[in-house]
Short mmCIF file of N, CA and C in Angstrom, two decimals:
data_model
loop_
_atom_site.label_atom_id
_atom_site.label_comp_id
_atom_site.label_asym_id
_atom_site.label_seq_id
_atom_site.Cartn_x
_atom_site.Cartn_y
_atom_site.Cartn_z
N UNK A 757 0.83 -1.18 0.00
CA UNK A 757 0.00 0.00 0.00
C UNK A 757 0.88 1.25 0.00
N UNK A 758 0.26 2.35 -0.25
CA UNK A 758 0.96 3.62 -0.28
C UNK A 758 1.22 4.08 1.16
N UNK A 759 2.33 4.79 1.32
CA UNK A 759 2.74 5.25 2.64
C UNK A 759 1.66 6.09 3.31
N UNK A 760 1.02 6.96 2.57
CA UNK A 760 -0.01 7.81 3.17
C UNK A 760 -1.21 7.01 3.68
N UNK A 761 -1.51 5.90 3.03
CA UNK A 761 -2.59 5.04 3.50
C UNK A 761 -2.21 4.42 4.84
N UNK A 762 -0.96 3.97 4.96
CA UNK A 762 -0.51 3.39 6.22
C UNK A 762 -0.47 4.43 7.33
N UNK A 763 -0.09 5.66 7.00
CA UNK A 763 -0.11 6.72 8.01
C UNK A 763 -1.54 7.01 8.45
N UNK A 764 -2.48 6.99 7.51
CA UNK A 764 -3.88 7.18 7.86
C UNK A 764 -4.39 6.05 8.74
N UNK A 765 -4.00 4.83 8.45
CA UNK A 765 -4.39 3.68 9.28
C UNK A 765 -3.81 3.83 10.68
N UNK A 766 -2.55 4.20 10.77
CA UNK A 766 -1.92 4.39 12.08
C UNK A 766 -2.61 5.52 12.84
N UNK A 767 -2.94 6.60 12.16
CA UNK A 767 -3.65 7.70 12.81
C UNK A 767 -5.00 7.27 13.33
N UNK A 768 -5.71 6.46 12.56
CA UNK A 768 -7.01 5.96 13.00
C UNK A 768 -6.88 5.06 14.23
N UNK A 769 -5.83 4.22 14.23
CA UNK A 769 -5.60 3.35 15.38
C UNK A 769 -5.28 4.17 16.62
N UNK A 770 -4.40 5.15 16.47
CA UNK A 770 -4.04 5.99 17.61
C UNK A 770 -5.23 6.79 18.12
N UNK A 771 -6.03 7.32 17.23
CA UNK A 771 -7.21 8.06 17.63
C UNK A 771 -8.20 7.16 18.36
N UNK A 772 -8.39 5.96 17.85
CA UNK A 772 -9.29 5.01 18.50
C UNK A 772 -8.78 4.64 19.89
N UNK A 773 -7.47 4.39 20.00
CA UNK A 773 -6.91 4.06 21.31
C UNK A 773 -7.02 5.23 22.27
N UNK A 774 -6.83 6.44 21.79
CA UNK A 774 -6.95 7.61 22.65
C UNK A 774 -8.38 7.80 23.13
N UNK A 775 -9.34 7.58 22.25
CA UNK A 775 -10.73 7.78 22.62
C UNK A 775 -11.28 6.66 23.51
N UNK A 776 -10.68 5.49 23.44
CA UNK A 776 -11.17 4.35 24.23
C UNK A 776 -10.27 4.06 25.43
N UNK A 777 -9.35 4.95 25.73
CA UNK A 777 -8.42 4.66 26.82
C UNK A 777 -9.12 4.53 28.17
N UNK A 778 -10.18 5.28 28.38
CA UNK A 778 -10.90 5.17 29.65
C UNK A 778 -11.59 3.82 29.78
N UNK A 779 -12.04 3.25 28.67
CA UNK A 779 -12.64 1.91 28.71
C UNK A 779 -11.58 0.83 28.85
N UNK A 780 -10.44 1.02 28.19
CA UNK A 780 -9.38 0.02 28.26
C UNK A 780 -8.73 -0.02 29.63
N UNK A 781 -8.83 1.06 30.38
CA UNK A 781 -8.23 1.10 31.71
C UNK A 781 -8.84 0.03 32.63
N UNK A 782 -10.09 -0.29 32.42
CA UNK A 782 -10.78 -1.25 33.27
C UNK A 782 -10.71 -2.67 32.74
N UNK A 783 -10.11 -2.86 31.59
CA UNK A 783 -10.00 -4.19 31.00
C UNK A 783 -8.63 -4.79 31.34
N UNK A 784 -8.53 -6.11 31.35
CA UNK A 784 -7.25 -6.74 31.69
C UNK A 784 -6.27 -6.79 30.51
N UNK A 785 -6.34 -5.81 29.62
CA UNK A 785 -5.45 -5.77 28.46
C UNK A 785 -4.94 -4.33 28.34
N UNK A 786 -3.69 -4.19 27.90
CA UNK A 786 -3.11 -2.86 27.76
C UNK A 786 -3.18 -2.41 26.30
N UNK A 787 -2.98 -1.13 26.09
CA UNK A 787 -2.96 -0.62 24.73
C UNK A 787 -1.78 -1.18 23.95
N UNK A 788 -0.69 -1.46 24.63
CA UNK A 788 0.47 -2.06 23.96
C UNK A 788 0.13 -3.45 23.43
N UNK A 789 -0.61 -4.21 24.20
CA UNK A 789 -1.01 -5.54 23.74
C UNK A 789 -1.96 -5.45 22.54
N UNK A 790 -2.81 -4.46 22.54
CA UNK A 790 -3.72 -4.28 21.40
C UNK A 790 -2.93 -3.91 20.16
N UNK A 791 -1.95 -3.00 20.30
CA UNK A 791 -1.11 -2.60 19.16
C UNK A 791 -0.28 -3.78 18.66
N UNK A 792 0.24 -4.59 19.57
CA UNK A 792 0.99 -5.77 19.17
C UNK A 792 0.10 -6.75 18.43
N UNK A 793 -1.10 -6.96 18.92
CA UNK A 793 -2.05 -7.84 18.24
C UNK A 793 -2.42 -7.33 16.86
N UNK A 794 -2.58 -6.02 16.73
CA UNK A 794 -2.88 -5.44 15.43
C UNK A 794 -1.71 -5.64 14.47
N UNK A 795 -0.49 -5.46 14.98
CA UNK A 795 0.69 -5.68 14.14
C UNK A 795 0.80 -7.12 13.67
N UNK A 796 0.53 -8.05 14.54
CA UNK A 796 0.56 -9.47 14.15
C UNK A 796 -0.55 -9.75 13.15
N UNK A 797 -1.70 -9.12 13.33
CA UNK A 797 -2.84 -9.36 12.44
C UNK A 797 -2.57 -8.87 11.02
N UNK A 798 -1.87 -7.75 10.86
CA UNK A 798 -1.64 -7.24 9.51
C UNK A 798 -0.34 -7.75 8.91
N UNK A 799 0.46 -8.41 9.70
CA UNK A 799 1.76 -8.91 9.23
C UNK A 799 1.67 -10.28 8.58
N UNK A 800 2.84 -10.87 8.31
CA UNK A 800 2.89 -12.18 7.64
C UNK A 800 2.22 -13.30 8.44
N UNK A 801 2.15 -13.17 9.75
CA UNK A 801 1.52 -14.21 10.56
C UNK A 801 0.00 -14.12 10.55
N UNK A 802 -0.53 -13.02 10.03
CA UNK A 802 -1.98 -12.82 10.03
C UNK A 802 -2.54 -12.73 8.63
N UNK A 803 -3.05 -11.55 8.29
CA UNK A 803 -3.71 -11.33 7.00
C UNK A 803 -2.75 -11.06 5.85
N UNK A 804 -1.49 -10.91 6.15
CA UNK A 804 -0.44 -10.65 5.16
C UNK A 804 -0.69 -9.37 4.38
N UNK A 805 -1.23 -8.35 5.04
CA UNK A 805 -1.40 -7.06 4.39
C UNK A 805 -0.08 -6.31 4.29
N UNK A 806 0.84 -6.64 5.16
CA UNK A 806 2.13 -5.96 5.19
C UNK A 806 3.22 -7.01 4.95
N UNK A 807 3.78 -6.99 3.75
CA UNK A 807 4.90 -7.88 3.40
C UNK A 807 6.10 -7.01 3.06
N UNK A 808 7.16 -7.16 3.80
CA UNK A 808 8.33 -6.31 3.60
C UNK A 808 9.54 -7.14 3.19
N UNK A 809 10.21 -6.68 2.15
CA UNK A 809 11.52 -7.19 1.80
C UNK A 809 12.48 -6.05 2.13
N UNK A 810 13.29 -6.26 3.15
CA UNK A 810 14.10 -5.19 3.70
C UNK A 810 14.99 -4.55 2.63
N UNK A 811 15.59 -5.35 1.77
CA UNK A 811 16.51 -4.81 0.76
C UNK A 811 15.76 -3.94 -0.26
N UNK A 812 14.58 -4.37 -0.66
CA UNK A 812 13.82 -3.62 -1.66
C UNK A 812 13.03 -2.45 -1.06
N UNK A 813 12.83 -2.48 0.23
CA UNK A 813 11.98 -1.49 0.87
C UNK A 813 12.74 -0.55 1.80
N UNK A 814 13.98 -0.26 1.49
CA UNK A 814 14.78 0.55 2.41
C UNK A 814 14.23 1.97 2.56
N UNK A 815 13.75 2.57 1.50
CA UNK A 815 13.18 3.92 1.60
C UNK A 815 11.89 3.89 2.42
N UNK A 816 11.07 2.88 2.19
CA UNK A 816 9.83 2.76 2.93
C UNK A 816 10.11 2.46 4.40
N UNK A 817 11.15 1.66 4.66
CA UNK A 817 11.52 1.34 6.03
C UNK A 817 11.97 2.59 6.79
N UNK A 818 12.58 3.52 6.08
CA UNK A 818 12.95 4.79 6.72
C UNK A 818 11.71 5.52 7.22
N UNK A 819 10.67 5.57 6.39
CA UNK A 819 9.42 6.19 6.81
C UNK A 819 8.77 5.41 7.95
N UNK A 820 8.87 4.11 7.90
CA UNK A 820 8.29 3.28 8.95
C UNK A 820 8.97 3.55 10.29
N UNK A 821 10.27 3.72 10.28
CA UNK A 821 10.95 4.02 11.54
C UNK A 821 10.57 5.40 12.06
N UNK A 822 10.33 6.35 11.16
CA UNK A 822 9.86 7.66 11.58
C UNK A 822 8.49 7.56 12.26
N UNK A 823 7.62 6.77 11.69
CA UNK A 823 6.30 6.55 12.28
C UNK A 823 6.44 5.84 13.63
N UNK A 824 7.37 4.90 13.72
CA UNK A 824 7.58 4.19 14.99
C UNK A 824 8.05 5.14 16.08
N UNK A 825 8.88 6.09 15.73
CA UNK A 825 9.33 7.08 16.72
C UNK A 825 8.16 7.94 17.16
N UNK A 826 7.34 8.39 16.22
CA UNK A 826 6.16 9.19 16.59
C UNK A 826 5.21 8.36 17.46
N UNK A 827 5.04 7.10 17.10
CA UNK A 827 4.16 6.22 17.86
C UNK A 827 4.69 5.99 19.26
N UNK A 828 5.99 5.81 19.41
CA UNK A 828 6.55 5.58 20.74
C UNK A 828 6.47 6.84 21.60
N UNK A 829 6.55 8.01 20.98
CA UNK A 829 6.41 9.24 21.73
C UNK A 829 4.97 9.50 22.15
N UNK A 830 4.03 8.93 21.40
CA UNK A 830 2.62 9.10 21.74
C UNK A 830 2.32 8.40 23.04
#
């Protein structure tokens, strides 16, 4: 997919987690576990929506690491 689509998906996930944080506080699951589960679901172990070949995707991986830094700061 295009980088902007993935950024939009990440923004939607972060917005959803921010809006549901008060509900998640009372559940026995953390937001980190939900994000990890989402990552597994879209990766090769799940729906295979995200398939990366590191050598061919070096420019895209640079953007991905930028998003990871923004996500970790959130």
